[in-house]
Amino acid sequence: MVFVFSPHTFIPTPSTIQTLNKSKKQTTTNYKLRTKKDDKHNTLNPVYLFDVILNLYSCKVIISKHRYTVYMKSIIKAILCIVFIATGLRGQSPFSTDGDSTFGSSSIHTVQIFFTDQAFWDSLTAYHAIDQCYMGAVTIDGTALDSVCVQLKGNSSYNSMPGIKKSIKLSFDEYKNQKYDGLKTLNLNNGFKDPTLMREKLMCDFLNDHGIPAPRCTYTHVYINGTYWGFYTMVEQVNKTLLTHRFGNNDGNLFKGDPHGDLKWLGSVPAPYYGNYELKTNTTVNDWSDLINLIDNINNTPQLQFYDTLNFYLQTDLAIKAWAANMIFVNLDSYNGSGHNYYIYHDTITGRFNWIAWDVNEAFGNFNMGMNITQIESLPVSYRSEEHTSELQSPYVISYAVF
């Protein structure tokens, strides 16, 4: 566990909270913090979350003239963390209810997969190598669906995970027009490098609870032909269903920043970008000009105009929150570290790109970029891998401009 609490724990008292709320003129935003007695509202208590997040970083900040001191590494980290509290959402969508029954349930689901061929495992592994579907039948919590595309999935989680507990993708609409709970696809992840199976769930819940676009996550038991296969995380697919649920539209370009989505400028011709990104929607049109335009502005805009220009093309508040969450959870197998594992969607309503987190199963420092525990514990909010990310796309540059 990377998160270590400081001995200088700061719990705001009710009088302190009143003082902070009265200090509106001395602070950028007036945050109304709930006290412990507000638990009857059944809401997340930001006072104690505030304390938890601040102590994760062990650094000092003086709040206004009242000099209430907490220990943090920089004031920028404090501001970014407070942003999560001030803008917290519960991940509910005003646009659709697709997947709400699945991911809103507090129960552990049961997925049963059936194949007529008794040599199904040989077929699944052979089809994984060529990225093709293998047809099976699936029953989820008693709801049966036939003609479902079943695929083993993943790279490291497939090749480096011993045994037969591989990650699985279920595509319900591959062979016929059908969905489960409004969803076309579900991912069953095997908990690679995480015997607790909590890393992905905790971070996905945090992101969704705070309005940061990310897939939803829950748990399930998996059986194949009656044999118990294991305990899995069930993760939402980033596709048009998710886009509608989060943004209210799905007809824009969706790009996946894989395998090397470093957002570095490679010129105005699309071909050099084809090997670094994947276009997931509108593939027939195959128009990459919007992504290239975004990357052009990221890399070739003077720094004084950088934020205003970038904010015209990118929903920067969501990007900042996503990057800050990567630092809070030490999720380095991401854009900030390895330069991939994210999506960006060109929203046709706002005209701007939205940042979507993806594949956070190695959070809490499980993917450490060669750093030791001491280095991870003191990771700055401005951290980025210079090898894998674009220079101007540092979270520090944007957050400095914002605040």
CSV table of N, CA and C in Angstrom, one decimal, residues 90-207:
chain,number,residue,atom,x,y,z
A,90,ARG,N,-21.9,11.5,-8.1
A,90,ARG,CA,-22.1,10.1,-7.8
A,90,ARG,C,-22.1,9.2,-9.0
A,91,GLY,N,-21.6,9.7,-10.2
A,91,GLY,CA,-21.5,8.8,-11.4
A,91,GLY,C,-22.8,8.5,-12.1
A,92,GLN,N,-23.9,9.2,-11.7
A,92,GLN,CA,-25.2,8.9,-12.3
A,92,GLN,C,-25.3,9.8,-13.6
A,93,SER,N,-26.0,9.2,-14.6
A,93,SER,CA,-26.1,9.9,-15.9
A,93,SER,C,-27.5,10.4,-16.1
A,94,PRO,N,-27.5,11.7,-16.6
A,94,PRO,CA,-28.8,12.2,-17.0
A,94,PRO,C,-29.3,11.8,-18.4
A,95,PHE,N,-28.4,11.0,-19.1
A,95,PHE,CA,-28.6,10.7,-20.5
A,95,PHE,C,-29.2,9.3,-20.7
A,96,SER,N,-28.8,8.3,-20.0
A,96,SER,CA,-29.2,7.0,-20.2
A,96,SER,C,-29.1,6.2,-18.9
A,97,THR,N,-29.8,5.1,-18.8
A,97,THR,CA,-29.7,4.2,-17.7
A,97,THR,C,-29.0,2.9,-18.0
A,98,ASP,N,-28.3,2.8,-19.2
A,98,ASP,CA,-27.7,1.6,-19.6
A,98,ASP,C,-26.6,1.2,-18.6
A,99,GLY,N,-26.7,-0.1,-18.2
A,99,GLY,CA,-25.7,-0.6,-17.2
A,99,GLY,C,-25.9,-0.2,-15.8
A,100,ASP,N,-26.9,0.6,-15.5
A,100,ASP,CA,-27.1,1.0,-14.1
A,100,ASP,C,-27.5,-0.1,-13.2
A,101,SER,N,-28.3,-1.1,-13.7
A,101,SER,CA,-28.6,-2.2,-12.8
A,101,SER,C,-27.4,-3.1,-12.5
A,102,THR,N,-26.6,-3.2,-13.5
A,102,THR,CA,-25.4,-4.1,-13.4
A,102,THR,C,-24.4,-3.4,-12.4
A,103,PHE,N,-24.0,-2.2,-12.7
A,103,PHE,CA,-23.0,-1.5,-11.9
A,103,PHE,C,-23.5,-0.8,-10.7
A,104,GLY,N,-24.8,-0.6,-10.6
A,104,GLY,CA,-25.4,0.0,-9.4
A,104,GLY,C,-25.7,-1.0,-8.3
A,105,SER,N,-25.6,-2.3,-8.6
A,105,SER,CA,-26.0,-3.3,-7.6
A,105,SER,C,-24.9,-3.5,-6.6
A,106,SER,N,-25.3,-3.8,-5.4
A,106,SER,CA,-24.3,-4.1,-4.3
A,106,SER,C,-24.0,-5.6,-4.3
A,107,SER,N,-24.7,-6.4,-5.1
A,107,SER,CA,-24.5,-7.8,-5.1
A,107,SER,C,-23.3,-8.2,-6.0
A,108,ILE,N,-22.7,-9.4,-5.7
A,108,ILE,CA,-21.7,-10.0,-6.6
A,108,ILE,C,-22.4,-10.8,-7.6
A,109,HIS,N,-22.1,-10.5,-8.9
A,109,HIS,CA,-22.8,-11.1,-10.0
A,109,HIS,C,-22.3,-12.5,-10.2
A,110,THR,N,-23.0,-13.3,-11.1
A,110,THR,CA,-22.6,-14.6,-11.5
A,110,THR,C,-22.7,-14.7,-13.0
A,111,VAL,N,-21.6,-15.0,-13.7
A,111,VAL,CA,-21.6,-15.2,-15.1
A,111,VAL,C,-21.2,-16.6,-15.4
A,112,GLN,N,-22.1,-17.2,-16.2
A,112,GLN,CA,-21.9,-18.6,-16.6
A,112,GLN,C,-21.7,-18.6,-18.1
A,113,ILE,N,-20.6,-19.2,-18.6
A,113,ILE,CA,-20.3,-19.3,-20.0
A,113,ILE,C,-20.4,-20.7,-20.5
A,114,PHE,N,-21.1,-21.0,-21.6
A,114,PHE,CA,-21.2,-22.4,-22.1
A,114,PHE,C,-20.8,-22.5,-23.5
A,115,PHE,N,-20.0,-23.6,-23.8
A,115,PHE,CA,-19.6,-23.9,-25.1
A,115,PHE,C,-20.0,-25.4,-25.4
A,116,THR,N,-20.4,-25.6,-26.7
A,116,THR,CA,-20.8,-27.0,-27.1
A,116,THR,C,-19.5,-27.8,-27.3
A,117,ASP,N,-18.4,-27.2,-27.7
A,117,ASP,CA,-17.2,-27.9,-28.0
A,117,ASP,C,-16.4,-28.2,-26.7
A,118,GLN,N,-16.1,-29.4,-26.4
A,118,GLN,CA,-15.4,-29.7,-25.1
A,118,GLN,C,-13.9,-29.2,-25.2
A,119,ALA,N,-13.4,-29.0,-26.4
A,119,ALA,CA,-12.1,-28.5,-26.6
A,119,ALA,C,-12.1,-27.0,-26.7
A,120,PHE,N,-13.0,-26.3,-26.0
A,120,PHE,CA,-13.2,-24.9,-26.1
A,120,PHE,C,-11.9,-24.1,-25.7
A,121,TRP,N,-11.2,-24.6,-24.8
A,121,TRP,CA,-10.0,-23.8,-24.3
A,121,TRP,C,-9.0,-23.7,-25.4
A,122,ASP,N,-8.8,-24.8,-26.2
A,122,ASP,CA,-7.8,-24.7,-27.3
A,122,ASP,C,-8.3,-23.7,-28.3
A,123,SER,N,-9.6,-23.7,-28.6
A,123,SER,CA,-10.1,-22.7,-29.5
A,123,SER,C,-10.0,-21.3,-29.0
A,124,LEU,N,-10.3,-21.1,-27.8
A,124,LEU,CA,-10.2,-19.7,-27.2
A,124,LEU,C,-8.8,-19.2,-27.3
A,125,THR,N,-7.8,-20.0,-27.0
A,125,THR,CA,-6.4,-19.6,-27.0
A,125,THR,C,-5.9,-19.4,-28.5
A,126,ALA,N,-6.4,-20.2,-29.4
A,126,ALA,CA,-6.0,-20.0,-30.8
A,126,ALA,C,-6.6,-18.7,-31.3
A,127,TYR,N,-7.9,-18.5,-31.0
A,127,TYR,CA,-8.6,-17.3,-31.5
A,127,TYR,C,-8.0,-16.0,-30.8
A,128,HIS,N,-7.5,-16.1,-29.6
A,128,HIS,CA,-6.9,-14.9,-29.0
A,128,HIS,C,-5.7,-14.5,-29.8
A,129,ALA,N,-4.9,-15.4,-30.4
A,129,ALA,CA,-3.7,-15.0,-31.2
A,129,ALA,C,-4.1,-14.3,-32.4
A,130,ILE,N,-5.3,-14.5,-33.0
A,130,ILE,CA,-5.7,-13.8,-34.2
A,130,ILE,C,-6.8,-12.8,-34.0
A,131,ASP,N,-7.2,-12.5,-32.7
A,131,ASP,CA,-8.2,-11.6,-32.3
A,131,ASP,C,-9.5,-11.8,-33.0
A,132,GLN,N,-10.0,-13.1,-32.8
A,132,GLN,CA,-11.3,-13.4,-33.4
A,132,GLN,C,-12.2,-13.9,-32.3
A,133,CYS,N,-13.5,-13.9,-32.6
A,133,CYS,CA,-14.5,-14.3,-31.7
A,133,CYS,C,-14.7,-15.9,-31.7
A,134,TYR,N,-15.1,-16.4,-30.5
A,134,TYR,CA,-15.5,-17.8,-30.4
A,134,TYR,C,-16.9,-17.7,-29.8
A,135,MET,N,-17.9,-18.4,-30.5
A,135,MET,CA,-19.2,-18.3,-30.1
A,135,MET,C,-19.6,-19.2,-28.9
A,136,GLY,N,-20.3,-18.6,-28.0
A,136,GLY,CA,-20.8,-19.3,-26.8
A,136,GLY,C,-22.1,-18.8,-26.3
A,137,ALA,N,-22.6,-19.4,-25.3
A,137,ALA,CA,-23.9,-18.9,-24.7
A,137,ALA,C,-23.5,-18.4,-23.3
A,138,VAL,N,-24.2,-17.4,-22.8
A,138,VAL,CA,-23.9,-16.7,-21.5
A,138,VAL,C,-25.1,-16.5,-20.7
A,139,THR,N,-25.0,-16.8,-19.4
A,139,THR,CA,-26.1,-16.5,-18.5
A,139,THR,C,-25.6,-15.6,-17.4
A,140,ILE,N,-26.2,-14.4,-17.2
A,140,ILE,CA,-25.7,-13.5,-16.2
A,140,ILE,C,-26.9,-13.3,-15.2
A,141,ASP,N,-26.6,-13.7,-14.0
A,141,ASP,CA,-27.6,-13.6,-12.9
A,141,ASP,C,-29.0,-14.1,-13.4
A,142,GLY,N,-29.0,-15.2,-14.1
A,142,GLY,CA,-30.2,-15.9,-14.5
A,142,GLY,C,-30.7,-15.5,-15.9
A,143,THR,N,-30.2,-14.4,-16.5
A,143,THR,CA,-30.6,-13.9,-17.8
A,143,THR,C,-29.7,-14.6,-18.9
A,144,ALA,N,-30.4,-15.4,-19.7
A,144,ALA,CA,-29.6,-16.1,-20.7
A,144,ALA,C,-29.6,-15.4,-22.1
A,145,LEU,N,-28.4,-15.5,-22.7
A,145,LEU,CA,-28.2,-14.9,-24.0
A,145,LEU,C,-27.4,-15.9,-24.8
A,146,ASP,N,-27.9,-16.2,-26.0
A,146,ASP,CA,-27.1,-17.1,-26.9
A,146,ASP,C,-26.3,-16.4,-27.9
A,147,SER,N,-25.5,-17.1,-28.7
A,147,SER,CA,-24.7,-16.5,-29.8
A,147,SER,C,-24.0,-15.2,-29.3
A,148,VAL,N,-23.1,-15.4,-28.3
A,148,VAL,CA,-22.3,-14.3,-27.7
A,148,VAL,C,-20.9,-14.5,-28.1
A,149,CYS,N,-20.2,-13.5,-28.5
A,149,CYS,CA,-18.8,-13.5,-28.9
A,149,CYS,C,-18.0,-13.6,-27.6
A,150,VAL,N,-17.2,-14.6,-27.4
A,150,VAL,CA,-16.4,-14.8,-26.2
A,150,VAL,C,-14.9,-14.7,-26.6
A,151,GLN,N,-14.1,-13.9,-26.0
A,151,GLN,CA,-12.7,-13.7,-26.4
A,151,GLN,C,-11.8,-13.6,-25.1
A,152,LEU,N,-10.7,-14.3,-25.1
A,152,LEU,CA,-9.7,-14.1,-24.1
A,152,LEU,C,-9.0,-12.7,-24.5
A,153,LYS,N,-8.7,-11.9,-23.5
A,153,LYS,CA,-8.2,-10.6,-23.8
A,153,LYS,C,-7.0,-10.3,-22.9
A,154,GLY,N,-6.4,-9.1,-23.3
A,154,GLY,CA,-5.2,-8.6,-22.6
A,154,GLY,C,-3.9,-9.0,-23.2
A,155,ASN,N,-2.9,-8.2,-22.7
A,155,ASN,CA,-1.5,-8.5,-23.1
A,155,ASN,C,-0.7,-9.1,-21.9
A,156,SER,N,-0.3,-8.2,-21.0
A,156,SER,CA,0.4,-8.7,-19.8
A,156,SER,C,-0.5,-9.6,-19.0
A,157,SER,N,-1.8,-9.2,-18.9
A,157,SER,CA,-2.7,-10.0,-18.1
A,157,SER,C,-3.0,-11.4,-18.7
A,158,TYR,N,-2.7,-11.5,-19.9
A,158,TYR,CA,-2.8,-12.8,-20.6
A,158,TYR,C,-1.5,-13.6,-20.6
A,159,ASN,N,-0.4,-12.9,-21.0
A,159,ASN,CA,0.9,-13.7,-21.1
A,159,ASN,C,1.6,-13.9,-19.8
A,160,SER,N,1.4,-13.0,-18.8
A,160,SER,CA,2.1,-13.1,-17.6
A,160,SER,C,1.3,-13.7,-16.4
A,161,MET,N,0.0,-13.9,-16.6
A,161,MET,CA,-0.8,-14.5,-15.6
A,161,MET,C,-0.8,-16.0,-15.7
A,162,PRO,N,-0.3,-16.7,-14.7
A,162,PRO,CA,-0.2,-18.2,-14.8
A,162,PRO,C,-1.6,-18.8,-14.7
A,163,GLY,N,-1.6,-20.0,-15.3
A,163,GLY,CA,-2.9,-20.8,-15.2
A,163,GLY,C,-3.9,-20.4,-16.2
A,164,ILE,N,-5.1,-20.8,-16.0
A,164,ILE,CA,-6.2,-20.6,-17.0
A,164,ILE,C,-7.1,-19.5,-16.7
A,165,LYS,N,-6.9,-18.8,-15.6
A,165,LYS,CA,-7.7,-17.6,-15.3
A,165,LYS,C,-7.3,-16.4,-16.1
A,166,LYS,N,-7.7,-16.4,-17.3
A,166,LYS,CA,-7.4,-15.3,-18.2
A,166,LYS,C,-8.6,-14.3,-18.2
A,167,SER,N,-8.3,-13.0,-18.6
A,167,SER,CA,-9.3,-12.0,-18.7
A,167,SER,C,-10.2,-12.4,-20.0
A,168,ILE,N,-11.5,-12.0,-19.9
A,168,ILE,CA,-12.4,-12.4,-20.9
A,168,ILE,C,-13.3,-11.2,-21.3
A,169,LYS,N,-13.5,-11.1,-22.6
A,169,LYS,CA,-14.4,-10.1,-23.2
A,169,LYS,C,-15.7,-10.8,-23.7
A,170,LEU,N,-16.9,-10.3,-23.3
A,170,LEU,CA,-18.1,-10.8,-23.8
A,170,LEU,C,-18.8,-9.7,-24.7
A,171,SER,N,-19.0,-10.0,-26.0
A,171,SER,CA,-19.6,-9.1,-26.9
A,171,SER,C,-21.0,-9.6,-27.3
A,172,PHE,N,-22.1,-9.1,-26.8
A,172,PHE,CA,-23.4,-9.6,-27.0
A,172,PHE,C,-24.0,-9.4,-28.3
A,173,ASP,N,-23.5,-8.4,-29.0
A,173,ASP,CA,-24.2,-8.0,-30.3
A,173,ASP,C,-23.3,-8.4,-31.5
A,174,GLU,N,-22.3,-9.3,-31.4
A,174,GLU,CA,-21.5,-9.6,-32.5
A,174,GLU,C,-22.2,-10.4,-33.5
A,175,TYR,N,-23.1,-11.3,-33.1
A,175,TYR,CA,-23.8,-12.2,-34.0
A,175,TYR,C,-25.3,-11.9,-34.2
A,176,LYS,N,-25.9,-11.2,-33.2
A,176,LYS,CA,-27.3,-10.8,-33.3
A,176,LYS,C,-27.5,-9.5,-32.6
A,177,ASN,N,-28.6,-8.9,-32.8
A,177,ASN,CA,-29.0,-7.6,-32.2
A,177,ASN,C,-29.5,-7.9,-30.8
A,178,GLN,N,-28.6,-7.9,-29.8
A,178,GLN,CA,-29.0,-8.1,-28.4
A,178,GLN,C,-28.0,-7.4,-27.5
A,179,LYS,N,-28.5,-7.1,-26.3
A,179,LYS,CA,-27.8,-6.4,-25.3
A,179,LYS,C,-28.1,-7.0,-23.9
A,180,TYR,N,-27.2,-6.8,-23.0
A,180,TYR,CA,-27.5,-7.1,-21.6
A,180,TYR,C,-27.5,-5.9,-20.8
A,181,ASP,N,-28.7,-5.5,-20.1
A,181,ASP,CA,-28.8,-4.3,-19.3
A,181,ASP,C,-28.4,-3.1,-20.2
A,182,GLY,N,-28.7,-3.1,-21.4
A,182,GLY,CA,-28.4,-2.0,-22.3
A,182,GLY,C,-27.0,-2.0,-22.8
A,183,LEU,N,-26.2,-3.0,-22.4
A,183,LEU,CA,-24.7,-3.0,-22.7
A,183,LEU,C,-24.5,-4.0,-23.8
A,184,LYS,N,-23.6,-3.6,-24.7
A,184,LYS,CA,-23.2,-4.4,-25.8
A,184,LYS,C,-22.0,-5.3,-25.4
A,185,THR,N,-21.2,-4.9,-24.5
A,185,THR,CA,-19.9,-5.5,-24.1
A,185,THR,C,-19.7,-5.5,-22.6
A,186,LEU,N,-19.1,-6.5,-22.1
A,186,LEU,CA,-18.6,-6.5,-20.7
A,186,LEU,C,-17.2,-7.2,-20.7
A,187,ASN,N,-16.4,-6.6,-19.9
A,187,ASN,CA,-15.0,-7.1,-19.7
A,187,ASN,C,-14.9,-7.8,-18.3
A,188,LEU,N,-14.4,-9.0,-18.3
A,188,LEU,CA,-14.2,-9.8,-17.1
A,188,LEU,C,-12.7,-9.8,-16.9
A,189,ASN,N,-12.1,-9.1,-15.9
A,189,ASN,CA,-10.7,-8.9,-15.7
A,189,ASN,C,-10.2,-9.8,-14.6
A,190,ASN,N,-9.0,-10.4,-14.8
A,190,ASN,CA,-8.6,-11.5,-13.9
A,190,ASN,C,-7.8,-11.0,-12.7
A,191,GLY,N,-7.6,-9.7,-12.5
A,191,GLY,CA,-6.8,-9.2,-11.3
A,191,GLY,C,-5.4,-9.4,-11.4
A,192,PHE,N,-4.8,-9.3,-12.6
A,192,PHE,CA,-3.4,-9.4,-12.9
A,192,PHE,C,-2.6,-8.6,-11.9
A,193,LYS,N,-1.6,-9.2,-11.2
A,193,LYS,CA,-0.7,-8.5,-10.3
A,193,LYS,C,-1.5,-7.9,-9.1
A,194,ASP,N,-2.7,-8.2,-8.9
A,194,ASP,CA,-3.5,-7.7,-7.8
A,194,ASP,C,-4.3,-8.8,-7.1
A,195,PRO,N,-3.7,-9.5,-6.2
A,195,PRO,CA,-4.5,-10.6,-5.5
A,195,PRO,C,-5.6,-10.1,-4.7
A,196,THR,N,-5.7,-8.8,-4.3
A,196,THR,CA,-6.8,-8.2,-3.6
A,196,THR,C,-8.0,-7.9,-4.5
A,197,LEU,N,-7.8,-7.8,-5.8
A,197,LEU,CA,-8.8,-7.4,-6.8
A,197,LEU,C,-9.5,-6.1,-6.4
A,198,MET,N,-8.8,-5.2,-5.7
A,198,MET,CA,-9.4,-4.0,-5.2
A,198,MET,C,-8.8,-2.7,-6.0
A,199,ARG,N,-7.7,-2.8,-6.6
A,199,ARG,CA,-7.1,-1.6,-7.2
A,199,ARG,C,-8.0,-1.0,-8.2
A,200,GLU,N,-8.4,-1.8,-9.2
A,200,GLU,CA,-9.2,-1.3,-10.3
A,200,GLU,C,-10.6,-0.8,-9.8
A,201,LYS,N,-11.2,-1.6,-8.8
A,201,LYS,CA,-12.5,-1.2,-8.3
A,201,LYS,C,-12.4,0.1,-7.6
A,202,LEU,N,-11.5,0.3,-6.7
A,202,LEU,CA,-11.3,1.5,-5.9
A,202,LEU,C,-11.1,2.7,-6.8
A,203,MET,N,-10.2,2.6,-7.7
A,203,MET,CA,-9.9,3.8,-8.5
A,203,MET,C,-11.1,4.1,-9.5
A,204,CYS,N,-11.7,3.1,-10.1
A,204,CYS,CA,-12.9,3.3,-11.0
A,204,CYS,C,-14.0,4.0,-10.2
A,205,ASP,N,-14.3,3.5,-9.0
A,205,ASP,CA,-15.3,4.1,-8.2
A,205,ASP,C,-15.0,5.6,-7.9
A,206,PHE,N,-13.7,5.8,-7.5
A,206,PHE,CA,-13.3,7.2,-7.2
A,206,PHE,C,-13.6,8.1,-8.4
A,207,LEU,N,-13.1,7.7,-9.5
A,207,LEU,CA,-13.2,8.5,-10.8
A,207,LEU,C,-14.7,8.8,-11.1
